[in-house]
mmCIF file of C-alpha atoms in Angstrom:
data_model
loop_
_atom_site.group_PDB
_atom_site.id
_atom_site.type_symbol
_atom_site.label_atom_id
_atom_site.label_comp_id
_atom_site.label_asym_id
_atom_site.label_seq_id
_atom_site.Cartn_x
_atom_site.Cartn_y
_atom_site.Cartn_z
ATOM 1 C CA MET A 1 15.058 16.262 -5.834
ATOM 2 C CA ALA A 2 15.352 16.292 -2.068
ATOM 3 C CA THR A 3 15.434 13.929 0.859
ATOM 4 C CA VAL A 4 12.576 14.048 3.367
ATOM 5 C CA GLU A 5 13.158 13.113 6.983
ATOM 6 C CA VAL A 6 10.441 12.762 9.598
ATOM 7 C CA ASN A 7 12.189 12.641 12.953
ATOM 8 C CA ARG A 8 10.295 11.332 16.018
ATOM 9 C CA VAL A 9 7.020 13.056 15.171
ATOM 10 C CA SER A 10 4.012 12.720 17.497
ATOM 11 C CA LYS A 11 0.506 14.128 17.195
ATOM 12 C CA SER A 12 -2.755 13.834 19.147
ATOM 13 C CA PHE A 13 -6.299 15.031 18.500
ATOM 14 C CA ALA A 14 -8.831 15.371 21.333
ATOM 15 C CA GLY A 15 -6.651 13.311 23.634
ATOM 16 C CA ARG A 16 -6.228 10.475 21.113
ATOM 17 C CA GLN A 17 -2.694 9.825 19.921
ATOM 18 C CA VAL A 18 -2.668 9.663 16.116
ATOM 19 C CA LEU A 19 1.105 9.495 15.571
ATOM 20 C CA ALA A 20 3.485 8.050 18.150
ATOM 21 C CA ASP A 21 7.177 9.001 17.981
ATOM 22 C CA LEU A 22 7.302 8.174 14.271
ATOM 23 C CA SER A 23 10.483 8.421 12.173
ATOM 24 C CA LEU A 24 10.840 7.876 8.430
ATOM 25 C CA THR A 25 13.423 8.921 5.843
ATOM 26 C CA MET A 26 12.773 9.156 2.088
ATOM 27 C CA GLY A 27 15.633 9.381 -0.387
ATOM 28 C CA GLU A 28 16.071 11.724 -3.343
ATOM 29 C CA GLY A 29 13.769 10.833 -6.206
ATOM 30 C CA GLU A 30 12.114 8.021 -4.247
ATOM 31 C CA LEU A 31 8.406 7.213 -4.331
ATOM 32 C CA VAL A 32 7.247 6.036 -0.902
ATOM 33 C CA CYS A 33 3.692 4.889 -0.205
ATOM 34 C CA LEU A 34 2.171 5.341 3.238
ATOM 35 C CA LEU A 35 -0.142 2.341 3.451
ATOM 36 C CA GLY A 36 -2.565 1.385 6.179
ATOM 37 C CA PRO A 37 -6.228 1.152 7.206
ATOM 38 C CA SER A 38 -8.439 4.183 7.693
ATOM 39 C CA GLY A 39 -7.560 6.094 10.837
ATOM 40 C CA CYS A 40 -3.993 4.776 11.104
ATOM 41 C CA GLY A 41 -2.452 8.271 10.846
ATOM 42 C CA LYS A 42 -1.117 8.261 7.288
ATOM 43 C CA THR A 43 -2.947 11.401 6.104
ATOM 44 C CA THR A 44 -2.030 13.205 9.328
ATOM 45 C CA LEU A 45 1.617 12.372 8.650
ATOM 46 C CA LEU A 46 1.325 13.667 5.071
ATOM 47 C CA ARG A 47 -0.230 16.924 6.264
ATOM 48 C CA ILE A 48 2.520 17.387 8.847
ATOM 49 C CA ILE A 49 5.095 16.959 6.060
ATOM 50 C CA ALA A 50 3.169 19.522 3.985
ATOM 51 C CA GLY A 51 2.967 21.975 6.878
ATOM 52 C CA PHE A 52 -0.822 22.036 7.180
ATOM 53 C CA ILE A 53 -0.682 20.518 10.677
ATOM 54 C CA PRO A 54 2.044 21.212 13.279
ATOM 55 C CA PRO A 55 3.483 18.229 15.149
ATOM 56 C CA GLU A 56 3.365 18.172 18.935
ATOM 57 C CA SER A 57 6.956 16.976 18.968
ATOM 58 C CA GLY A 58 9.573 15.998 16.435
ATOM 59 C CA ARG A 59 10.878 17.609 13.264
ATOM 60 C CA VAL A 60 10.479 17.520 9.490
ATOM 61 C CA LEU A 61 13.603 18.058 7.391
ATOM 62 C CA VAL A 62 13.763 18.543 3.617
ATOM 63 C CA ALA A 63 17.156 18.304 1.920
ATOM 64 C CA GLY A 64 18.661 18.405 5.410
ATOM 65 C CA LYS A 65 16.932 21.688 6.329
ATOM 66 C CA ASP A 66 14.516 21.832 9.261
ATOM 67 C CA VAL A 67 11.188 23.038 7.817
ATOM 68 C CA THR A 68 9.010 22.225 10.843
ATOM 69 C CA ALA A 69 8.240 25.897 11.542
ATOM 70 C CA LEU A 70 7.836 26.938 7.893
ATOM 71 C CA SER A 71 4.466 27.609 6.284
ATOM 72 C CA PRO A 72 3.274 25.275 3.523
ATOM 73 C CA SER A 73 4.040 27.868 0.850
ATOM 74 C CA ALA A 74 7.651 28.124 2.038
ATOM 75 C CA ARG A 75 8.350 24.384 1.787
ATOM 76 C CA ARG A 76 8.412 24.059 -2.030
ATOM 77 C CA MET A 77 6.046 21.128 -2.056
ATOM 78 C CA GLY A 78 3.279 20.236 -4.477
ATOM 79 C CA MET A 79 0.162 18.496 -3.218
ATOM 80 C CA VAL A 80 -2.609 16.577 -4.963
ATOM 81 C CA PHE A 81 -5.787 15.958 -2.980
ATOM 82 C CA GLN A 82 -8.347 13.198 -3.279
ATOM 83 C CA ALA A 83 -11.016 15.698 -4.367
ATOM 84 C CA TYR A 84 -8.878 17.308 -7.139
ATOM 85 C CA SER A 85 -9.635 20.869 -5.854
ATOM 86 C CA LEU A 86 -9.384 22.466 -9.299
ATOM 87 C CA PHE A 87 -10.593 26.027 -9.803
ATOM 88 C CA PRO A 88 -13.948 25.573 -11.585
ATOM 89 C CA ASN A 89 -13.807 28.943 -13.359
ATOM 90 C CA MET A 90 -10.374 28.286 -14.895
ATOM 91 C CA THR A 91 -9.416 26.209 -17.900
ATOM 92 C CA ALA A 92 -7.015 23.298 -17.546
ATOM 93 C CA LEU A 93 -4.204 25.530 -18.802
ATOM 94 C CA ASP A 94 -5.018 28.304 -16.331
ATOM 95 C CA ASN A 95 -5.295 25.825 -13.448
ATOM 96 C CA VAL A 96 -1.817 24.518 -14.212
ATOM 97 C CA ARG A 97 -0.249 27.969 -14.636
ATOM 98 C CA PHE A 98 -1.793 29.212 -11.387
ATOM 99 C CA GLY A 99 1.249 28.445 -9.241
ATOM 100 C CA PRO A 100 3.826 30.100 -11.524
ATOM 101 C CA ARG A 101 1.453 33.093 -11.897
ATOM 102 C CA VAL A 102 1.220 33.550 -8.113
ATOM 103 C CA ALA A 103 5.007 33.240 -7.948
ATOM 104 C CA GLY A 104 5.280 36.202 -10.346
ATOM 105 C CA ARG A 105 6.775 34.333 -13.305
ATOM 106 C CA PRO A 106 6.457 36.026 -16.718
ATOM 107 C CA LYS A 107 3.242 35.159 -18.563
ATOM 108 C CA SER A 108 5.105 33.543 -21.454
ATOM 109 C CA GLU A 109 6.967 31.316 -18.989
ATOM 110 C CA GLN A 110 3.717 30.418 -17.192
ATOM 111 C CA ILE A 111 2.053 29.344 -20.421
ATOM 112 C CA ALA A 112 5.091 27.446 -21.664
ATOM 113 C CA ARG A 113 5.451 25.584 -18.367
ATOM 114 C CA ALA A 114 1.744 24.743 -18.226
ATOM 115 C CA GLY A 115 1.801 23.534 -21.828
ATOM 116 C CA GLN A 116 4.775 21.276 -21.150
ATOM 117 C CA LEU A 117 3.093 19.730 -18.137
ATOM 118 C CA LEU A 118 -0.243 19.205 -19.873
ATOM 119 C CA ASP A 119 1.715 17.406 -22.573
ATOM 120 C CA LEU A 120 3.466 15.346 -19.897
ATOM 121 C CA VAL A 121 0.122 14.198 -18.475
ATOM 122 C CA GLY A 122 -1.374 13.657 -21.942
ATOM 123 C CA LEU A 123 -3.890 16.514 -21.909
ATOM 124 C CA SER A 124 -2.533 18.981 -24.468
ATOM 125 C CA GLU A 125 -5.732 18.719 -26.499
ATOM 126 C CA HIS A 126 -7.831 19.622 -23.451
ATOM 127 C CA ALA A 127 -5.959 22.761 -22.414
ATOM 128 C CA ASP A 128 -8.951 25.068 -23.014
ATOM 129 C CA LYS A 129 -11.531 22.902 -21.257
ATOM 130 C CA TYR A 130 -12.992 23.684 -17.847
ATOM 131 C CA PRO A 131 -13.029 21.077 -15.039
ATOM 132 C CA HIS A 132 -16.715 20.213 -15.572
ATOM 133 C CA GLN A 133 -15.870 19.307 -19.172
ATOM 134 C CA LEU A 134 -13.250 16.769 -18.074
ATOM 135 C CA SER A 135 -13.618 13.241 -16.708
ATOM 136 C CA GLY A 136 -12.523 12.419 -13.171
ATOM 137 C CA GLY A 137 -9.280 10.897 -14.436
ATOM 138 C CA GLN A 138 -8.554 13.942 -16.595
ATOM 139 C CA GLN A 139 -9.246 16.290 -13.684
ATOM 140 C CA GLN A 140 -6.787 14.356 -11.535
ATOM 141 C CA ARG A 141 -4.160 14.637 -14.287
ATOM 142 C CA VAL A 142 -4.676 18.401 -14.330
ATOM 143 C CA ALA A 143 -4.296 18.475 -10.541
ATOM 144 C CA LEU A 144 -1.049 16.527 -10.865
ATOM 145 C CA ALA A 145 0.261 18.911 -13.549
ATOM 146 C CA ARG A 146 -0.693 21.903 -11.375
ATOM 147 C CA ALA A 147 1.219 20.452 -8.414
ATOM 148 C CA LEU A 148 4.309 19.964 -10.608
ATOM 149 C CA ALA A 149 4.098 23.457 -12.130
ATOM 150 C CA VAL A 150 5.689 25.057 -9.063
ATOM 151 C CA GLN A 151 8.746 22.796 -9.536
ATOM 152 C CA PRO A 152 8.402 21.268 -6.075
ATOM 153 C CA GLN A 153 11.184 19.568 -4.165
ATOM 154 C CA VAL A 154 8.607 17.086 -2.900
ATOM 155 C CA LEU A 155 5.297 15.874 -4.344
ATOM 156 C CA LEU A 156 2.594 14.802 -1.870
ATOM 157 C CA LEU A 157 -0.368 12.723 -3.043
ATOM 158 C CA ASP A 158 -3.290 12.167 -0.662
ATOM 159 C CA GLU A 159 -5.337 9.171 -1.901
ATOM 160 C CA PRO A 160 -5.326 10.695 -5.417
ATOM 161 C CA LEU A 161 -7.036 7.737 -7.109
ATOM 162 C CA SER A 162 -9.668 6.625 -4.601
ATOM 163 C CA ALA A 163 -12.537 8.525 -6.272
ATOM 164 C CA LEU A 164 -11.941 6.905 -9.673
ATOM 165 C CA ASP A 165 -13.333 3.680 -11.080
ATOM 166 C CA ALA A 166 -11.104 0.595 -11.112
ATOM 167 C CA LYS A 167 -9.956 0.720 -14.743
ATOM 168 C CA VAL A 168 -9.112 4.424 -14.670
ATOM 169 C CA ARG A 169 -7.369 3.952 -11.320
ATOM 170 C CA VAL A 170 -4.998 1.367 -12.800
ATOM 171 C CA GLN A 171 -4.258 3.541 -15.837
ATOM 172 C CA LEU A 172 -3.620 6.646 -13.773
ATOM 173 C CA ARG A 173 -1.380 4.974 -11.206
ATOM 174 C CA GLU A 174 0.836 3.832 -14.085
ATOM 175 C CA GLU A 175 0.875 7.411 -15.369
ATOM 176 C CA ILE A 176 1.797 8.752 -11.935
ATOM 177 C CA ARG A 177 4.740 6.357 -11.786
ATOM 178 C CA ARG A 178 5.879 7.298 -15.292
ATOM 179 C CA ILE A 179 5.649 11.021 -14.562
ATOM 180 C CA GLN A 180 7.403 10.623 -11.220
ATOM 181 C CA ARG A 181 10.286 8.821 -12.894
ATOM 182 C CA GLU A 182 10.522 11.386 -15.681
ATOM 183 C CA THR A 183 10.547 14.355 -13.312
ATOM 184 C CA GLY A 184 12.616 12.658 -10.592
ATOM 185 C CA VAL A 185 10.655 14.423 -7.845
ATOM 186 C CA THR A 186 10.662 12.825 -4.397
ATOM 187 C CA THR A 187 7.089 11.628 -3.859
ATOM 188 C CA VAL A 188 5.016 10.537 -0.872
ATOM 189 C CA LEU A 189 1.688 8.863 -1.695
ATOM 190 C CA VAL A 190 -0.992 8.001 0.854
ATOM 191 C CA THR A 191 -3.229 5.043 0.058
ATOM 192 C CA HIS A 192 -5.211 2.256 1.696
ATOM 193 C CA ASP A 193 -5.048 0.219 -1.536
ATOM 194 C CA GLN A 194 -2.359 -2.437 -1.169
ATOM 195 C CA GLU A 195 -2.260 -3.223 -4.897
ATOM 196 C CA GLU A 196 -1.679 0.445 -5.667
ATOM 197 C CA ALA A 197 1.135 0.666 -3.128
ATOM 198 C CA LEU A 198 2.876 -2.510 -4.268
ATOM 199 C CA SER A 199 2.657 -1.661 -7.970
ATOM 200 C CA ILE A 200 4.179 1.817 -8.088
ATOM 201 C CA SER A 201 6.335 2.455 -5.022
ATOM 202 C CA ASP A 202 10.053 2.114 -4.407
ATOM 203 C CA ARG A 203 9.290 1.440 -0.745
ATOM 204 C CA VAL A 204 6.113 0.873 1.222
ATOM 205 C CA ALA A 205 5.665 2.167 4.775
ATOM 206 C CA VAL A 206 2.939 0.119 6.495
ATOM 207 C CA MET A 207 1.228 1.976 9.332
ATOM 208 C CA ASN A 208 -1.264 1.031 12.031
ATOM 209 C CA GLU A 209 -2.480 2.979 15.050
ATOM 210 C CA GLY A 210 -0.007 5.789 14.492
ATOM 211 C CA ARG A 211 3.086 3.586 14.237
ATOM 212 C CA LEU A 212 5.296 2.362 11.434
ATOM 213 C CA LEU A 213 5.289 -1.418 11.416
ATOM 214 C CA GLN A 214 7.530 -2.050 8.411
ATOM 215 C CA VAL A 215 9.290 0.008 5.741
ATOM 216 C CA ALA A 216 10.689 -1.983 2.837
ATOM 217 C CA SER A 217 10.503 -2.649 -0.890
ATOM 218 C CA PRO A 218 7.182 -4.004 -2.199
ATOM 219 C CA SER A 219 8.686 -7.462 -2.766
ATOM 220 C CA THR A 220 10.097 -7.608 0.772
ATOM 221 C CA ILE A 221 6.830 -6.417 2.300
ATOM 222 C CA TYR A 222 4.979 -9.125 0.375
ATOM 223 C CA ARG A 223 7.397 -12.005 0.939
ATOM 224 C CA GLU A 224 8.757 -11.136 4.383
ATOM 225 C CA PRO A 225 6.110 -9.339 6.470
ATOM 226 C CA SER A 226 7.506 -8.238 9.812
ATOM 227 C CA CYS A 227 4.450 -9.133 11.886
ATOM 228 C CA GLY A 228 0.996 -10.656 11.746
ATOM 229 C CA PHE A 229 -0.707 -7.336 10.979
ATOM 230 C CA VAL A 230 1.465 -6.682 7.909
ATOM 231 C CA ALA A 231 0.966 -10.265 6.749
ATOM 232 C CA ARG A 232 -2.808 -9.935 7.010
ATOM 233 C CA PHE A 233 -2.968 -6.464 5.464
ATOM 234 C CA ILE A 234 -0.716 -7.086 2.447
ATOM 235 C CA GLY A 235 -2.035 -9.495 -0.139
ATOM 236 C CA SER A 236 -3.859 -12.551 1.115
ATOM 237 C CA GLY A 237 -2.985 -15.678 2.990
ATOM 238 C CA ALA A 238 -3.464 -17.664 6.163
ATOM 239 C CA VAL A 239 -2.072 -16.565 9.526
ATOM 240 C CA LEU A 240 -2.158 -19.557 11.882
ATOM 241 C CA ARG A 241 -1.339 -19.238 15.582
ATOM 242 C CA GLY A 242 0.578 -22.066 17.215
ATOM 243 C CA VAL A 243 3.884 -22.968 18.875
ATOM 244 C CA ALA A 244 7.315 -23.537 17.364
ATOM 245 C CA GLU A 245 8.512 -27.150 17.352
ATOM 246 C CA GLY A 246 11.779 -27.572 15.503
ATOM 247 C CA HIS A 247 11.072 -27.287 11.774
ATOM 248 C CA SER A 248 7.312 -27.127 12.224
ATOM 249 C CA VAL A 249 4.563 -25.123 13.880
ATOM 250 C CA ARG A 250 2.052 -27.036 15.972
ATOM 251 C CA VAL A 251 -1.461 -25.766 15.301
ATOM 252 C CA ALA A 252 -4.059 -27.607 17.381
ATOM 253 C CA ASN A 253 -2.832 -31.223 17.092
ATOM 254 C CA LEU A 254 -1.122 -30.791 13.730
ATOM 255 C CA ALA A 255 2.599 -30.266 13.081
ATOM 256 C CA LEU A 256 2.697 -28.039 9.995
ATOM 257 C CA PRO A 257 6.046 -27.926 8.129
ATOM 258 C CA ALA A 258 7.850 -24.583 8.394
ATOM 259 C CA SER A 259 11.644 -24.528 8.487
ATOM 260 C CA ALA A 260 11.608 -20.907 9.736
ATOM 261 C CA ALA A 261 10.177 -22.154 13.036
ATOM 262 C CA ALA A 262 13.672 -23.420 13.914
ATOM 263 C CA ALA A 263 14.748 -19.808 14.492
ATOM 264 C CA HIS A 264 12.343 -19.583 17.448
ATOM 265 C CA VAL A 265 12.588 -21.103 20.919
ATOM 266 C CA HIS A 266 10.925 -24.515 21.112
ATOM 267 C CA GLY A 267 7.424 -24.012 22.497
ATOM 268 C CA ALA A 268 7.349 -20.265 21.780
ATOM 269 C CA ALA A 269 4.038 -18.774 20.668
ATOM 270 C CA VAL A 270 4.301 -17.924 16.968
ATOM 271 C CA GLU A 271 2.212 -17.011 13.957
ATOM 272 C CA MET A 272 2.753 -18.969 10.748
ATOM 273 C CA PHE A 273 1.900 -17.134 7.536
ATOM 274 C CA ILE A 274 1.505 -18.860 4.185
ATOM 275 C CA ARG A 275 0.270 -17.398 0.926
ATOM 276 C CA PRO A 276 -2.265 -19.225 -1.285
ATOM 277 C CA GLU A 277 0.112 -19.505 -4.237
ATOM 278 C CA ASN A 278 2.415 -21.659 -2.068
ATOM 279 C CA VAL A 279 -0.227 -24.279 -1.236
ATOM 280 C CA ARG A 280 -0.520 -27.317 -3.552
ATOM 281 C CA LEU A 281 -3.502 -29.668 -3.585
ATOM 282 C CA GLN A 282 -4.039 -33.227 -4.723
ATOM 283 C CA PRO A 283 -6.852 -35.742 -4.267
ATOM 284 C CA MET A 284 -6.871 -37.872 -1.122
ATOM 285 C CA ASN A 285 -5.669 -41.318 -2.193
ATOM 286 C CA GLY A 286 -4.769 -43.418 0.826
ATOM 287 C CA GLN A 287 -1.837 -42.515 3.087
ATOM 288 C CA LEU A 288 -0.655 -38.919 3.392
ATOM 289 C CA PRO A 289 2.732 -38.126 1.793
ATOM 290 C CA PRO A 290 5.490 -36.872 4.170
ATOM 291 C CA GLY A 291 4.981 -33.224 5.139
ATOM 292 C CA ALA A 292 1.388 -33.190 3.866
ATOM 293 C CA VAL A 293 -1.825 -32.526 5.773
ATOM 294 C CA GLY A 294 -5.364 -33.690 5.111
ATOM 295 C CA VAL A 295 -7.799 -30.786 4.809
ATOM 296 C CA GLU A 296 -11.421 -30.212 3.869
ATOM 297 C CA VAL A 297 -12.486 -28.032 0.935
ATOM 298 C CA ARG A 298 -14.978 -25.495 2.312
ATOM 299 C CA GLU A 299 -15.588 -23.099 -0.562
ATOM 300 C CA ARG A 300 -14.325 -21.985 -3.953
ATOM 301 C CA THR A 301 -14.178 -18.392 -5.216
ATOM 302 C CA PHE A 302 -13.876 -17.918 -8.975
ATOM 303 C CA LEU A 303 -11.433 -15.103 -9.827
ATOM 304 C CA GLY A 304 -11.159 -15.561 -13.569
ATOM 305 C CA SER A 305 -8.060 -17.499 -14.565
ATOM 306 C CA LEU A 306 -7.569 -18.429 -10.892
ATOM 307 C CA THR A 307 -9.919 -19.918 -8.331
ATOM 308 C CA ARG A 308 -9.260 -19.421 -4.605
ATOM 309 C CA ILE A 309 -10.079 -22.439 -2.459
ATOM 310 C CA ARG A 310 -10.649 -22.180 1.289
ATOM 311 C CA LEU A 311 -9.498 -25.214 3.257
ATOM 312 C CA THR A 312 -10.007 -26.061 6.911
ATOM 313 C CA LEU A 313 -7.641 -28.035 9.106
ATOM 314 C CA PRO A 314 -9.027 -31.212 10.721
ATOM 315 C CA GLY A 315 -9.999 -31.097 14.375
ATOM 316 C CA THR A 316 -10.069 -27.305 14.576
ATOM 317 C CA ASP A 317 -13.846 -26.705 14.372
ATOM 318 C CA ASP A 318 -13.396 -24.524 11.291
ATOM 319 C CA GLN A 319 -11.243 -22.158 13.382
ATOM 320 C CA PHE A 320 -8.143 -22.438 11.183
ATOM 321 C CA SER A 321 -8.248 -22.003 7.426
ATOM 322 C CA LEU A 322 -5.757 -22.197 4.587
ATOM 323 C CA TRP A 323 -6.208 -20.886 1.066
ATOM 324 C CA ALA A 324 -4.911 -22.256 -2.211
ATOM 325 C CA ASP A 325 -4.897 -20.499 -5.595
ATOM 326 C CA LEU A 326 -5.278 -22.895 -8.507
ATOM 327 C CA ALA A 327 -5.866 -22.510 -12.221
ATOM 328 C CA SER A 328 -9.644 -22.448 -12.543
ATOM 329 C CA GLU A 329 -9.795 -25.569 -14.718
ATOM 330 C CA GLN A 330 -7.685 -27.470 -12.173
ATOM 331 C CA ALA A 331 -9.804 -26.195 -9.259
ATOM 332 C CA GLU A 332 -12.962 -27.837 -10.629
ATOM 333 C CA ALA A 333 -11.680 -31.209 -9.341
ATOM 334 C CA PHE A 334 -11.766 -29.991 -5.712
ATOM 335 C CA ILE A 335 -15.404 -30.011 -4.627
ATOM 336 C CA PRO A 336 -16.606 -28.301 -1.422
ATOM 337 C CA GLY A 337 -17.012 -30.893 1.324
ATOM 338 C CA SER A 338 -14.341 -33.223 -0.037
ATOM 339 C CA ARG A 339 -11.151 -34.242 1.789
ATOM 340 C CA VAL A 340 -7.925 -33.447 -0.063
ATOM 341 C CA VAL A 341 -4.163 -33.339 0.525
ATOM 342 C CA ALA A 342 -2.429 -29.967 1.047
ATOM 343 C CA GLN A 343 1.347 -29.529 0.756
ATOM 344 C CA TRP A 344 3.857 -26.705 0.590
ATOM 345 C CA ASP A 345 7.608 -26.333 0.585
ATOM 346 C CA GLU A 346 8.982 -26.298 4.123
ATOM 347 C CA ALA A 347 10.672 -22.945 3.453
ATOM 348 C CA ALA A 348 7.486 -21.255 2.166
ATOM 349 C CA PRO A 349 5.810 -20.201 5.446
ATOM 350 C CA ARG A 350 6.889 -17.062 7.276
ATOM 351 C CA VAL A 351 7.070 -17.625 11.056
ATOM 352 C CA MET A 352 6.828 -14.624 13.386
ATOM 353 C CA PRO A 353 6.501 -14.136 17.145
ATOM 354 C CA ASP A 354 2.879 -13.987 18.262
ATOM 355 C CA ALA A 355 2.895 -10.566 19.879
ATOM 356 C CA ASP A 356 -0.669 -10.920 21.197
ATOM 357 C CA ALA A 357 -0.262 -14.336 22.823
ATOM 358 C CA GLY A 358 0.171 -12.867 26.302
ATOM 359 C CA LEU A 359 -2.967 -10.750 25.959
ATOM 360 C CA ARG A 360 -5.079 -13.706 24.855
ATOM 361 C CA ASN A 361 -3.753 -15.875 27.664
ATOM 362 C CA GLY A 362 -4.555 -13.242 30.257
#
């Protein structure tokens, strides 16, 4: 196990800055997911850690040692690529023992190590099969075993599950987490799949446009996003722009309850974020209860046991929407086009400064 420290790393390609003075530290035995949209710089960061790409500035340290100038082979890292990259003319066993063989380990040790790792990834019975005889999920397990065969200090995974179908992807991400815990190897995983990142990581590092926006545990990232981008990118929910007014946020002509607004200057431009599981609905029967708002049901999306309902705020020309997740049987009572009552606990919304307010206002 080893710590990994990225210290003020920057990188540009063709005049476009891909990473901007980025710093991130990963602890021993930790699994950190680099999460963000395509083109945000996460794979570039992974390849700089691996040594495939040199940074323009900054350093990479492993176990406290500066490895920035070292070749990939000198860094004691294992890497798994999206495309598996197995040797087609080698069996699963020979693919896994390739690293120890190149390192000059005795043949008996190579075979023993490869056998142990194939057992670890659940492929002992497929040791003599060639890549074309294995499914995509099995090939990725072989690639993972091969990366671990060199006993790396750090394991790097570049979108390892994106080429697999949904069911296999879920199964294999659970296996990756189990294997990572059993081996204790410090692991960095690149993904654009938020569910994948939240389900298996110790910490998630959310990136956009070459910058780290938030690094925290999955639960903190989900419940306490640091900005509007993180709130929109992680999970689902409504981000409503307005101004802080005491214990509420004024959106259009509506004062929406949000106790967190009190932490902001009265009249400050803010974004209020609320997740669909926090919104409660009831039929419109006369006067609105305190802290409630009348909304219109616009559409329902069936998601199995849950149905997601999109709601629009009155007087906003469909510009502002809320979502509510209800049990599907309960959701049948809320018909598109009907007026209903929406409520939430005052403490449920997250209120953040609206960083783009100045740009929109010119």
